[in-house]
Structure formats: C-alpha cells, structure tokens
mmCIF file of C-alpha atoms in Angstrom:
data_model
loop_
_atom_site.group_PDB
_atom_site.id
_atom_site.type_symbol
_atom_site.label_atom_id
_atom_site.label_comp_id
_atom_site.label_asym_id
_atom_site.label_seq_id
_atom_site.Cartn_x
_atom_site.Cartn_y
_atom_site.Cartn_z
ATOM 1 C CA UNK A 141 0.000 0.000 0.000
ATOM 2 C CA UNK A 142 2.948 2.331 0.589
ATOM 3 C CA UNK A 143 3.856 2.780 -3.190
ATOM 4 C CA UNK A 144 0.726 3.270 -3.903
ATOM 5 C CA UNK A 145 0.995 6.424 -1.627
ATOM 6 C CA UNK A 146 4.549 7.406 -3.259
ATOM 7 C CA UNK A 147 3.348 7.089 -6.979
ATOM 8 C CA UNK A 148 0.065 9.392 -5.992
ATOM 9 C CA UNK A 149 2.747 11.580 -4.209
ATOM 10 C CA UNK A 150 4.800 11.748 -7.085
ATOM 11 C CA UNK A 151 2.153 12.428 -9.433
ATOM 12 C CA UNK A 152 0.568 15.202 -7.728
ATOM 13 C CA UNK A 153 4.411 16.816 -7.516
ATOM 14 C CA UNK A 154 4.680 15.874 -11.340
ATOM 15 C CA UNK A 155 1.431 17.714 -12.252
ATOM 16 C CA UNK A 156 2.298 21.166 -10.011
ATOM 17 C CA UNK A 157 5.763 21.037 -11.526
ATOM 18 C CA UNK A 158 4.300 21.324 -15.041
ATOM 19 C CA UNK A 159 3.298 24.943 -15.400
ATOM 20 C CA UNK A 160 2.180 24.180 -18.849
ATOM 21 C CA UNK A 161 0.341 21.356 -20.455
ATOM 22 C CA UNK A 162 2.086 19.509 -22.966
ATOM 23 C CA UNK A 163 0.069 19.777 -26.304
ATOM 24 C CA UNK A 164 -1.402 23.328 -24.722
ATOM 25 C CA UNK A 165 -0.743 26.873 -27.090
ATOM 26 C CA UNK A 166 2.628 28.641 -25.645
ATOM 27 C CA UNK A 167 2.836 32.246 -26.454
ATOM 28 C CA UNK A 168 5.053 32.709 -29.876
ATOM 29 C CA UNK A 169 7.401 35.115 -30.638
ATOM 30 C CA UNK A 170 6.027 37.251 -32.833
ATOM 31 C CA UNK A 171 8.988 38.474 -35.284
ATOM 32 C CA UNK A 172 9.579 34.202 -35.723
ATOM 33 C CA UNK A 173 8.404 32.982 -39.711
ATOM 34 C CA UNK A 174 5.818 30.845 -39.081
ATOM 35 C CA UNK A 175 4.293 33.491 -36.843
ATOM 36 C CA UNK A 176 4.656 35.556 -39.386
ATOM 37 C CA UNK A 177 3.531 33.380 -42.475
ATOM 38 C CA UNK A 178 0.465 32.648 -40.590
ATOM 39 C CA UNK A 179 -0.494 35.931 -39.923
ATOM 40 C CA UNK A 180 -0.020 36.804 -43.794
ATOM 41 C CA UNK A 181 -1.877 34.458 -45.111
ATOM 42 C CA UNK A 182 -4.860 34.932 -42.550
ATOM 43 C CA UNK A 183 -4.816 38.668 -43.496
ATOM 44 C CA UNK A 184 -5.165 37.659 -47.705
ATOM 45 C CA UNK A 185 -7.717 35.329 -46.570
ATOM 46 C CA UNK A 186 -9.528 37.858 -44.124
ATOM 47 C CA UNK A 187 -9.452 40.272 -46.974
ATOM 48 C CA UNK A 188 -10.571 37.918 -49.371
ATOM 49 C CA UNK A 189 -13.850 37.062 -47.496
ATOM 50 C CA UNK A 190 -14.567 40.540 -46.676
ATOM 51 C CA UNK A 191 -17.603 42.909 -48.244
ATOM 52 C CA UNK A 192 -15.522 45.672 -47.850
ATOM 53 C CA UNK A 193 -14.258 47.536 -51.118
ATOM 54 C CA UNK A 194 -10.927 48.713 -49.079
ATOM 55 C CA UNK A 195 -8.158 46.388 -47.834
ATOM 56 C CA UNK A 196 -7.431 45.921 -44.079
ATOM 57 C CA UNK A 197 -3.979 45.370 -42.340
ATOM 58 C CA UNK A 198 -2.606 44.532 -39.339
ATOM 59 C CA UNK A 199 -2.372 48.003 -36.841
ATOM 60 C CA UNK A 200 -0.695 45.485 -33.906
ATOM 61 C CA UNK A 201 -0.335 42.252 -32.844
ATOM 62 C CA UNK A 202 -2.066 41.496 -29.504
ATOM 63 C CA UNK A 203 -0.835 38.212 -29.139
ATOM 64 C CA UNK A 204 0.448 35.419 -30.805
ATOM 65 C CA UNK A 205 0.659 31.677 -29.510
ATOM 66 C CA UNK A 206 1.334 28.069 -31.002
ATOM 67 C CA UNK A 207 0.499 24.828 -30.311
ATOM 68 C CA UNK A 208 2.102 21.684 -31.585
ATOM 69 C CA UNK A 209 -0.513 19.509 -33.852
ATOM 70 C CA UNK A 210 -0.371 17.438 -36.641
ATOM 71 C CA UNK A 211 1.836 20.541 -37.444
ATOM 72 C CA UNK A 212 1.298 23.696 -36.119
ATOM 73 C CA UNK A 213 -1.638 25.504 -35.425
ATOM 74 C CA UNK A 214 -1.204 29.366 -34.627
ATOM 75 C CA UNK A 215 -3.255 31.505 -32.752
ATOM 76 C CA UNK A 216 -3.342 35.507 -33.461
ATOM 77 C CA UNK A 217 -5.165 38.039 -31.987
ATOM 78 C CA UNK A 218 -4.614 41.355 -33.841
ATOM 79 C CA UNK A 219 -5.916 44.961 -34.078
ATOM 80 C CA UNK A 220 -7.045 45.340 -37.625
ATOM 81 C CA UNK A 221 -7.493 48.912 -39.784
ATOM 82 C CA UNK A 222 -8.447 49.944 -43.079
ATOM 83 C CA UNK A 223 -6.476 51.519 -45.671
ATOM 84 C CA UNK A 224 -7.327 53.607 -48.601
ATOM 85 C CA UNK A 225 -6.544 50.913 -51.125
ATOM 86 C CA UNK A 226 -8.796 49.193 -52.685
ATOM 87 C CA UNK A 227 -8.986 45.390 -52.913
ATOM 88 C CA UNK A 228 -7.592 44.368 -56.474
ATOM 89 C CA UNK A 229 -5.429 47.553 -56.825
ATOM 90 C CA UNK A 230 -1.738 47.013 -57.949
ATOM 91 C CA UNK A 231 -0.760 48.435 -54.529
ATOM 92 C CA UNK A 232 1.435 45.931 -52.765
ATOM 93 C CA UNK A 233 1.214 47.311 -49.683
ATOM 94 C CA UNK A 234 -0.360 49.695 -48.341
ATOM 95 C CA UNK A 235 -0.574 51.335 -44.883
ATOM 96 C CA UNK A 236 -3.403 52.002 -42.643
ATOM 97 C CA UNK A 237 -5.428 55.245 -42.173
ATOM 98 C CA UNK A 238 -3.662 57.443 -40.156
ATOM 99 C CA UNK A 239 -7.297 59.305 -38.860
ATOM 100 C CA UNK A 240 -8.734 56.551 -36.851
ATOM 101 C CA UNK A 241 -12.151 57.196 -38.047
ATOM 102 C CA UNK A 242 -11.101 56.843 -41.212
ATOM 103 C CA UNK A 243 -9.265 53.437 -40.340
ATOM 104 C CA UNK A 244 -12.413 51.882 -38.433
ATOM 105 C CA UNK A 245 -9.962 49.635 -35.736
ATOM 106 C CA UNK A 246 -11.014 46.532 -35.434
ATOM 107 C CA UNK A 247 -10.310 43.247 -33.488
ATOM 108 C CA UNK A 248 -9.627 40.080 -35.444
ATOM 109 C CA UNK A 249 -8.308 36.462 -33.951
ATOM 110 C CA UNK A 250 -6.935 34.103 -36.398
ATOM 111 C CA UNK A 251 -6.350 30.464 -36.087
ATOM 112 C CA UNK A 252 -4.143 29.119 -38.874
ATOM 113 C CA UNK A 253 -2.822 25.496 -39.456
ATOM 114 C CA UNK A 254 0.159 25.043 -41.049
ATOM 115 C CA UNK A 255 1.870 21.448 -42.233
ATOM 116 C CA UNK A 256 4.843 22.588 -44.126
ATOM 117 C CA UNK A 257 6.049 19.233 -45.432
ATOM 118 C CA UNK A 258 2.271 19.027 -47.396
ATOM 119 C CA UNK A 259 3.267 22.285 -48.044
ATOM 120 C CA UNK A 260 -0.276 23.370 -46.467
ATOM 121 C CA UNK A 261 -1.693 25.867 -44.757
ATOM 122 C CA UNK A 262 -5.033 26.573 -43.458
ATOM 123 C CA UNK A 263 -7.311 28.898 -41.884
ATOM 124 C CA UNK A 264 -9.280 27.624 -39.426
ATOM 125 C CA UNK A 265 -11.117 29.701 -37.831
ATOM 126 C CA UNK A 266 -11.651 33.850 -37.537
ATOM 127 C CA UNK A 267 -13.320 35.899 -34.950
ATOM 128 C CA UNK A 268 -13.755 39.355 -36.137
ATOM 129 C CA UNK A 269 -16.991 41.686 -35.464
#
C-alpha cells in the first residue's frame, strides 16, 4: 500500500511542476516565420472574405501563440485597420489610415494550421466583429 501512496505523491508533484500542459498553445514570438507566415496568409484570406471595397492590415499584434498539432496551429489576436486601397489595386502594400475614423480599428483572432512538409496551410477559424 505504501507505493501506492509514493506514486500518488509523485504524481501530484509531477502535475504542479508542469506549469504548462504539454500539447497546450505557448505564447510565440512574434517576429519568428511561421508566426509571421500565418499571420499573412490569414490577413489575404480575411481580406478575401470581406464585403468591404478597401483592404485591411494589421495596426498590432495582440498576441500570438502556437500549439504543436499534426503541425502547427497558430493563434493571433490582432488589431485590424483599413487603408485607402482598394482590394484588387496594384498596390502591394499599403498602410493604414492614419485618422482613426477613417481606419475603423477593429479586433480580429486568427487560427491558422500550417503542415509545411504538405506544403499546407489553413485557416481555421476567424473571430472578427
């Protein structure tokens, strides 16, 4: 009966010790490429399903976190603004309104999968008002 009390001992230290769940979303560093592929190709997408005539772009990232999947999946919360270009210009990029009323902020959260060796890359879901 006494290892049964050391193995529920040890598990209970085990599971305090582990400040983060293995398989759980870590916060990412922003500035890393997959980070930053992600958030590109969530923004053409975004932009893509959008009614609006004008492009949006990213104003800030509010956070960014991973989590280890059948690849990666990454999770993005941004503050989103519009720009004066309109969607199908030949403007490559273009930056946001400088008068916030003209720029309409917005908050958008992106979940992207990536599997680079398909190459693939997916988004999954978006929360945006």
């Amino acid at each position: 009966m006494s290892w049964k009390v050391t193995v529920s001992i040890f598990a209970a230290v085990f599971a305090v010790g582990m400040a983060v769940m293995t398989g759980a979303p870590v916060d990412a560093n922003v500035n890393e490429e997959g980070v930053q592929n992600a958030l590109k190709f969530a923004v053409v997408q975004h932009n893509k399903k959008s009614n609006d005539m004008y492009l949006s772009q990213v104003a800030q990232v509010i956070r960014a976190q991973k989590q280890v999947v059948a690849g990666t999946k990454y999770i993005i919360t941004v503050q989103m603004g519009k720009t004066p270009c309109r969607k199908n210009g030949a403007e490559e990029t273009c930056a946001i309104h400088a008068d916030p009323e003209m720029a309409r902020p917005y908050q958008c959260t992106f979940t992207v999968w990536s599997r680079p060796w398909l190459p693939a890359i997916e988004l999954l879901k978006q929360t945006c008002p």
